[in-house]
Coordinates of C-alpha atoms in Angstrom, one line a residue:
M30 CA 61.3 71.2 203.1
R31 CA 60.4 73.0 200.0
S32 CA 63.6 75.0 200.1
V33 CA 65.6 71.8 200.4
R34 CA 63.8 70.3 197.4
G35 CA 64.3 73.5 195.4
W36 CA 68.0 73.5 196.2
V37 CA 68.3 69.8 195.2
K38 CA 66.5 70.5 191.9
D39 CA 68.6 73.6 191.2
T40 CA 71.8 71.6 191.9
T41 CA 71.0 68.3 190.1
G42 CA 68.1 69.0 187.7
G43 CA 68.3 69.3 183.9
L44 CA 71.7 67.7 183.4
P45 CA 72.0 65.2 180.5
T46 CA 71.9 61.5 181.0
T47 CA 75.4 61.0 179.7
F48 CA 76.7 63.2 182.4
W49 CA 75.1 61.0 185.1
Y50 CA 76.8 57.9 183.6
L51 CA 80.1 59.7 183.7
W52 CA 79.4 60.8 187.2
T53 CA 78.6 57.2 188.2
G54 CA 81.8 55.9 186.7
T55 CA 83.8 58.6 188.5
L56 CA 82.2 57.6 191.9
I57 CA 82.9 53.9 191.3
N58 CA 86.5 54.5 190.2
R59 CA 87.2 56.8 193.2
L60 CA 85.8 54.3 195.7
G61 CA 88.7 52.1 194.9
S62 CA 91.4 54.8 194.5
F63 CA 93.7 53.2 197.0
I64 CA 97.1 53.3 195.3
L65 CA 98.1 56.9 195.2
V66 CA 96.7 57.5 198.7
F67 CA 99.0 54.9 200.2
L68 CA 101.8 54.6 197.7
A69 CA 104.3 56.6 199.8
I70 CA 103.6 54.5 202.9
Y71 CA 103.7 51.2 200.9
L72 CA 107.1 52.1 199.4
T73 CA 108.7 53.2 202.7
T74 CA 107.3 50.4 204.9
A75 CA 106.5 47.3 202.8
R76 CA 109.4 47.9 200.4
G77 CA 111.8 49.7 202.7
F78 CA 112.6 52.6 200.3
S79 CA 113.9 55.9 201.6
A80 CA 111.9 59.1 201.3
V81 CA 114.0 60.2 198.3
E82 CA 113.5 56.8 196.6
A83 CA 109.8 56.9 197.3
G84 CA 109.6 60.4 195.9
L85 CA 111.4 59.2 192.8
V86 CA 108.9 56.4 192.2
I87 CA 105.9 58.8 192.7
G88 CA 107.6 61.3 190.5
L89 CA 107.9 58.7 187.7
Y90 CA 104.2 58.2 188.0
G91 CA 103.9 62.0 187.2
A92 CA 106.4 61.6 184.4
G93 CA 104.3 58.9 182.8
G94 CA 101.3 61.2 183.3
T95 CA 103.1 63.9 181.3
V96 CA 103.2 61.6 178.3
G97 CA 99.7 60.3 179.0
T98 CA 97.9 63.6 179.3
L99 CA 99.3 65.0 176.0
T100 CA 98.7 61.7 174.2
G101 CA 95.2 61.4 175.7
G102 CA 94.3 64.9 174.7
I103 CA 95.4 64.4 171.1
L104 CA 93.7 61.0 170.9
A105 CA 90.5 62.4 172.4
D106 CA 90.2 64.9 169.5
R107 CA 91.4 62.6 166.7
W108 CA 90.3 59.1 167.8
G109 CA 87.4 60.1 170.0
R110 CA 86.6 60.6 173.7
R111 CA 85.0 57.1 174.3
P112 CA 87.8 54.9 172.8
T113 CA 90.5 56.9 174.5
L114 CA 88.7 56.5 177.9
L115 CA 88.3 52.8 177.4
T116 CA 91.9 52.2 176.4
A117 CA 93.2 54.3 179.3
H118 CA 91.1 52.6 181.9
I119 CA 91.9 49.0 180.8
G120 CA 95.6 49.9 180.5
A121 CA 95.6 51.5 184.0
A122 CA 93.9 48.4 185.6
S123 CA 96.4 46.1 184.0
M124 CA 99.4 48.2 185.3
M125 CA 97.9 48.4 188.8
L126 CA 97.9 44.6 189.0
A127 CA 101.4 44.4 187.7
L128 CA 102.7 47.1 190.1
G129 CA 101.1 45.3 193.1
F130 CA 103.3 42.2 192.4
A131 CA 106.5 44.0 191.3
R132 CA 109.7 43.8 193.4
G133 CA 112.8 45.9 193.2
L134 CA 113.2 49.7 192.9
W135 CA 113.6 49.9 189.2
V136 CA 110.9 47.4 188.3
I137 CA 108.4 49.3 190.6
A138 CA 109.6 52.6 189.1
A139 CA 108.9 51.3 185.6
G140 CA 105.5 50.1 186.7
A141 CA 104.7 53.5 188.2
L142 CA 105.8 55.2 185.0
L143 CA 103.4 53.1 182.8
L144 CA 100.6 53.4 185.3
G145 CA 100.9 57.1 185.3
M146 CA 100.8 57.2 181.5
F147 CA 97.6 55.1 181.2
A148 CA 95.8 56.6 184.3
E149 CA 96.4 60.3 183.3
A150 CA 95.5 59.7 179.6
A151 CA 91.9 59.4 180.7
R152 CA 91.8 62.9 182.4
P153 CA 91.7 65.1 179.2
A154 CA 89.3 62.8 177.4
F155 CA 86.9 62.7 180.4
A156 CA 87.0 66.5 180.9
A157 CA 86.5 67.2 177.2
M158 CA 83.5 64.8 177.1
M159 CA 82.0 66.6 180.1
V160 CA 82.3 70.0 178.3
D161 CA 80.8 68.4 175.1
V162 CA 77.7 67.0 176.8
V163 CA 76.9 69.7 179.3
P164 CA 75.7 73.1 178.1
D165 CA 77.7 76.2 179.1
R166 CA 75.0 77.4 181.6
D167 CA 75.2 74.1 183.6
R168 CA 78.9 73.5 183.6
L169 CA 79.6 75.0 187.0
R170 CA 77.0 72.7 188.5
A171 CA 78.2 69.7 186.6
F172 CA 81.8 70.1 187.5
S173 CA 80.9 70.7 191.2
L174 CA 78.8 67.5 191.2
N175 CA 81.6 65.5 189.6
Y176 CA 84.1 66.9 192.1
W177 CA 81.7 66.0 194.8
A178 CA 81.6 62.4 193.5
I179 CA 85.4 62.3 193.3
N180 CA 85.7 63.3 197.0
L181 CA 82.9 61.1 198.2
G182 CA 84.8 58.1 196.7
F183 CA 88.1 59.4 198.0
A184 CA 86.8 59.8 201.6
C185 CA 85.6 56.3 201.6
A186 CA 88.7 54.9 199.9
A187 CA 91.1 56.6 202.3
I188 CA 89.4 55.1 205.3
L189 CA 89.0 51.6 203.8
A190 CA 92.5 51.6 202.4
G191 CA 93.9 52.3 205.9
F192 CA 92.4 49.1 207.2
A193 CA 93.0 47.1 204.0
A194 CA 96.7 48.0 204.2
Q195 CA 96.9 46.3 207.6
V196 CA 95.6 43.1 206.0
S197 CA 97.5 43.1 202.7
Y198 CA 99.0 45.8 200.5
E199 CA 98.3 43.6 197.5
L200 CA 94.6 44.0 198.3
L201 CA 94.9 47.7 197.6
F202 CA 96.1 47.1 194.1
L203 CA 93.5 44.4 193.4
V204 CA 90.5 46.6 194.5
D205 CA 91.8 49.6 192.6
A206 CA 92.2 47.6 189.4
T207 CA 88.7 46.1 189.8
T208 CA 86.9 49.5 190.3
T209 CA 88.8 50.9 187.3
L210 CA 87.5 48.0 185.1
I211 CA 84.0 48.5 186.3
T212 CA 84.3 52.2 185.3
A213 CA 85.4 51.1 181.8
A214 CA 82.4 48.8 181.6
V215 CA 80.0 51.7 182.5
I216 CA 81.6 53.8 179.7
F217 CA 81.4 50.9 177.2
L218 CA 77.8 50.0 177.9
K219 CA 76.2 53.4 178.5
V220 CA 78.3 56.2 177.1
R221 CA 78.2 57.2 173.4
E222 CA 80.7 59.4 171.5
P223 CA 79.3 63.0 171.8
H224 CA 78.6 65.4 169.0
R225 CA 81.3 68.1 168.7
T226 CA 81.1 71.5 167.2
Y227 CA 84.3 72.5 165.4
V228 CA 85.4 76.1 165.4
P229 CA 87.8 77.2 162.6
S230 CA 91.3 78.0 163.8
A231 CA 90.8 81.7 163.4
P232 CA 93.3 83.5 165.6
V233 CA 92.1 85.4 168.6
P234 CA 94.3 88.1 170.4
G235 CA 97.4 86.4 171.8
T236 CA 97.3 83.3 169.6
R237 CA 98.4 82.1 166.2
A238 CA 96.6 79.6 164.0
R239 CA 99.2 77.0 163.5
G240 CA 97.1 73.8 163.6
G241 CA 96.7 71.1 166.2
L242 CA 98.7 71.1 169.4
L243 CA 100.8 74.0 168.2
D244 CA 97.7 76.2 168.5
V245 CA 97.4 75.4 172.2
L246 CA 101.2 75.9 172.8
G247 CA 101.0 79.3 171.0
D248 CA 98.2 80.5 173.3
R249 CA 100.1 82.7 175.8
V250 CA 97.0 83.5 178.0
F251 CA 96.2 79.8 178.4
L252 CA 99.8 78.8 179.0
G253 CA 100.0 81.5 181.7
F254 CA 97.1 79.8 183.5
V255 CA 98.8 76.4 183.1
L256 CA 102.0 77.8 184.6
I257 CA 100.1 79.1 187.7
N258 CA 98.4 75.7 188.1
I259 CA 101.8 74.0 188.1
F260 CA 102.7 75.9 191.3
T261 CA 99.3 75.2 192.7
A262 CA 99.7 71.5 192.1
L263 CA 103.3 71.5 193.5
V264 CA 101.8 72.6 196.9
F265 CA 98.7 70.5 196.8
L266 CA 100.4 67.2 195.9
Q267 CA 102.5 67.3 199.0
H268 CA 99.5 65.7 200.8
I269 CA 100.2 62.5 198.8
S270 CA 104.0 62.4 199.1
M271 CA 105.4 64.2 202.1
L272 CA 102.4 64.5 204.4
P273 CA 102.2 60.7 205.1
I274 CA 105.9 60.6 205.7
A275 CA 105.8 63.6 208.1
M276 CA 102.9 61.9 210.0
G277 CA 104.9 58.6 210.1
A278 CA 107.9 60.5 211.5
D279 CA 105.7 61.7 214.4
G280 CA 104.8 58.1 215.2
L281 CA 101.3 58.1 213.7
A282 CA 100.1 54.8 212.1
P283 CA 99.0 54.5 208.4
S284 CA 95.4 54.1 209.5
T285 CA 95.7 57.5 211.3
Y286 CA 96.9 59.1 208.0
G287 CA 94.0 57.4 206.2
T288 CA 91.5 58.8 208.7
V289 CA 93.0 62.3 208.7
I290 CA 93.2 62.5 204.9
A291 CA 89.7 61.2 204.6
L292 CA 88.6 64.5 206.2
N293 CA 89.4 66.2 202.9
G294 CA 86.8 64.1 201.1
I295 CA 84.3 64.3 203.9
L296 CA 84.4 68.1 204.1
I297 CA 84.0 68.4 200.3
V298 CA 81.1 65.9 200.3
A299 CA 79.4 68.0 203.0
G300 CA 79.9 71.4 201.5
Q301 CA 81.0 71.3 197.8
L302 CA 77.4 71.4 196.4
F303 CA 76.9 74.7 198.2
V304 CA 80.0 76.3 196.6
P305 CA 78.5 77.1 193.1
R306 CA 75.8 79.3 194.7
L307 CA 78.4 80.9 197.0
I308 CA 80.8 81.9 194.2
R309 CA 78.2 82.5 191.4
G310 CA 78.5 86.0 190.0
R311 CA 81.8 86.7 191.7
S312 CA 85.1 87.4 190.0
R313 CA 86.8 84.1 189.2
S314 CA 90.2 85.7 189.6
H315 CA 89.3 86.8 193.2
V316 CA 87.9 83.4 194.0
L317 CA 91.1 81.7 192.7
A318 CA 93.3 84.1 194.6
L319 CA 91.4 83.5 197.9
A320 CA 91.6 79.8 197.3
A321 CA 95.4 80.0 196.9
V322 CA 95.8 81.9 200.1
I323 CA 93.7 79.5 202.1
T324 CA 95.5 76.5 200.6
G325 CA 98.9 78.0 201.4
V326 CA 98.0 78.7 205.0
G327 CA 96.7 75.2 205.4
F328 CA 99.9 73.6 204.2
G329 CA 102.0 76.1 206.1
L330 CA 100.3 75.1 209.4
T331 CA 101.7 71.6 208.9
A332 CA 105.1 72.9 210.0
F333 CA 103.7 73.2 213.5
A334 CA 101.7 69.9 213.6
D335 CA 102.8 67.1 215.8
A336 CA 99.5 65.3 216.7
A337 CA 96.6 63.7 214.7
W338 CA 94.2 66.5 215.7
F339 CA 96.6 69.2 214.5
Y340 CA 97.2 67.4 211.2
A341 CA 93.4 67.1 210.8
L342 CA 93.1 70.9 211.3
T343 CA 95.6 71.6 208.5
V344 CA 93.8 69.2 206.1
L345 CA 90.5 70.9 206.8
T346 CA 92.1 74.3 206.2
W347 CA 93.6 73.6 202.8
T348 CA 90.5 71.6 201.8
L349 CA 88.5 74.9 202.0
G350 CA 90.9 76.4 199.5
E351 CA 90.6 73.3 197.3
M352 CA 86.8 73.6 197.3
L353 CA 86.9 77.2 196.0
N354 CA 89.6 76.4 193.5
S355 CA 88.3 73.3 191.7
P356 CA 84.9 74.5 190.1
S357 CA 86.4 77.9 189.1
N358 CA 89.3 76.2 187.5
S359 CA 87.2 73.7 185.6
T360 CA 84.8 76.2 184.1
L361 CA 87.6 78.6 183.2
I362 CA 89.5 75.8 181.3
A363 CA 86.3 75.0 179.4
E364 CA 85.8 78.6 178.4
L365 CA 89.5 79.1 177.4
S366 CA 89.4 76.0 175.1
K367 CA 88.4 76.1 171.4
P368 CA 85.6 73.5 170.9
G369 CA 87.4 71.8 168.1
M370 CA 90.5 71.3 170.3
R371 CA 89.1 70.7 173.7
G372 CA 90.9 67.4 174.1
R373 CA 94.3 69.1 173.4
Y374 CA 93.5 72.0 175.7
Q375 CA 92.5 69.6 178.5
G376 CA 95.6 67.6 177.8
V377 CA 98.0 70.5 178.1
F378 CA 96.2 71.7 181.3
S379 CA 96.4 68.2 182.7
L380 CA 100.1 68.3 181.8
S381 CA 100.5 70.9 184.7
W382 CA 99.3 68.2 187.1
S383 CA 101.6 65.6 185.6
L384 CA 104.6 67.9 185.7
A385 CA 103.8 68.7 189.3
G386 CA 103.2 65.0 190.0
F387 CA 106.7 64.3 188.9
S388 CA 108.4 67.3 190.6
A389 CA 106.4 67.6 193.8
P390 CA 107.5 64.4 195.6
I391 CA 111.1 64.7 194.4
L392 CA 111.4 68.4 195.4
G393 CA 109.5 67.7 198.6
G394 CA 111.8 64.8 199.5
L395 CA 114.9 66.9 198.8
V396 CA 113.7 69.9 200.8
R397 CA 112.6 67.8 203.7
E398 CA 115.8 65.8 203.8
H399 CA 118.2 68.8 203.5
L400 CA 116.3 71.7 204.9
G401 CA 113.8 70.1 207.2
D402 CA 110.0 69.9 207.6
S403 CA 109.5 73.5 208.6
T404 CA 111.1 74.9 205.5
L405 CA 109.0 72.6 203.3
W406 CA 105.7 73.5 204.7
L407 CA 106.4 77.3 205.2
G408 CA 107.7 77.3 201.6
C409 CA 104.3 75.9 200.5
A410 CA 102.6 78.9 202.3
A411 CA 104.9 81.4 200.5
I412 CA 104.1 79.8 197.1
G413 CA 100.3 80.0 197.9
L414 CA 100.6 83.8 198.4
A415 CA 102.6 84.2 195.2
I416 CA 99.9 82.2 193.3
A417 CA 97.2 84.5 194.7
V418 CA 99.0 87.6 193.3
A419 CA 99.5 85.9 189.9
H420 CA 95.8 85.2 189.6
L421 CA 94.9 88.8 190.4
I422 CA 97.3 90.1 187.8
S423 CA 96.4 87.7 185.0
G424 CA 92.7 87.4 185.6
P425 CA 91.4 90.2 183.3
A426 CA 93.2 88.9 180.3
R427 CA 91.8 85.4 180.8
E428 CA 88.2 86.7 181.0
R429 CA 88.6 88.8 177.8
R430 CA 89.9 85.6 176.1
A431 CA 86.9 83.6 177.3
V432 CA 84.4 86.2 176.0
E433 CA 86.2 86.2 172.6
L434 CA 86.2 82.4 172.2
K435 CA 82.5 82.2 173.2
R436 CA 81.7 84.7 170.4
L437 CA 83.7 82.6 167.9
A438 CA 81.9 79.4 169.0
N439 CA 78.5 81.1 168.7
E440 CA 79.4 82.3 165.2
A441 CA 80.5 78.8 164.1
E442 CA 77.3 77.2 165.5
S443 CA 75.1 79.7 163.7
R444 CA 76.9 79.0 160.4
R445 CA 76.4 75.2 161.0
T446 CA 72.6 75.7 161.6
P447 CA 70.8 76.4 158.4
T448 CA 68.5 79.4 158.3
P449 CA 64.8 78.3 157.8
T450 CA 63.3 79.2 154.4
P451 CA 60.0 81.1 154.6
G452 CA 57.0 79.2 153.3
P453 CA 54.6 80.4 150.6
L454 CA 52.2 82.0 153.1
A455 CA 55.0 84.0 154.8
A456 CA 56.3 85.0 151.4
S457 CA 52.9 86.3 150.3
Q458 CA 52.4 88.2 153.5
A459 CA 55.8 89.8 153.1
A460 CA 54.9 90.8 149.5

């Protein structure tokens, strides 16, 4: 019993109050995250779109996210984390309601584009605020706890959405919009704009001090990491676009997909809080490489799945890779970002997910339609192996960059903090 209490204290103790409000908002928002989970099924069943048309609409969500992440990152640094989050959540809730009542391919496509823009604008502001309020020593725990909340909400949402869809698809959009507005209310009432330490744009190896977003785009080490994540996301996001279509082709009901995909969240909820202790002190590059291999194998196994239990096995496999990937990714992004430009760095990194969100459903739909399911899923396995090799090659340069940026941040903080002046007693003793 003492060991359990000690583990809980080590996992959750000492984190700032603002973090817990952000964590609560995340959980509430994810409890109603119905739309993306069931968008492919909604488009192909309720609206009668083909797999390619559904992929196009989901892709346009990603295209809107591309604009949203960059805009959100810039606004988070210039305008502030809190106002950016509030605007993004209110805008996203409004577009969810509009999309739920839209009819026609191009009207729905335009709604998905705008929804993606607002929804993804919140991502860099939220991540930057997390880094601002949580000390470096606690970030692995904080990101793991937040990821745990995301998946607790996702697991519940996937199961509930499967049954809600059988009642009314419009109900999915209504609940999602409501939980998004509640999250905005939590931020408005309980979260203040954090203090930020600004680091001069002194160049570090591999970068040029150009100012603003150009600094980020000139950071070759960071952009290499972003490029690797694009391929990771291309594989991972197939579970939203092509996996429900593949299960439907095997005669499985939407509620079965909801139950199977909920296993992803359930496994993370059950095991994610143990991951920080498991990977603490280990090479992040090795952890990320292992995560890529496991993820690739999980998606590759989908080529042979034809029953609910087999699909469940594939989900459980790639979820293990996701559990290793997420906390290592989050802490590394924080360490590769200059404190004065965290919003921009988070925005550019989020851009990798938005680009993949646009490309993954379209590419997945084209490959599935012209080359077949087996080629799609075995191709995902091959990409996973290539990602693992890329992490092993690029890892040392990333770690050197993280050390250099931490040194610059410490120097900037020491210059900001005045040196105490010795009193008369200390001066007389020194004399």
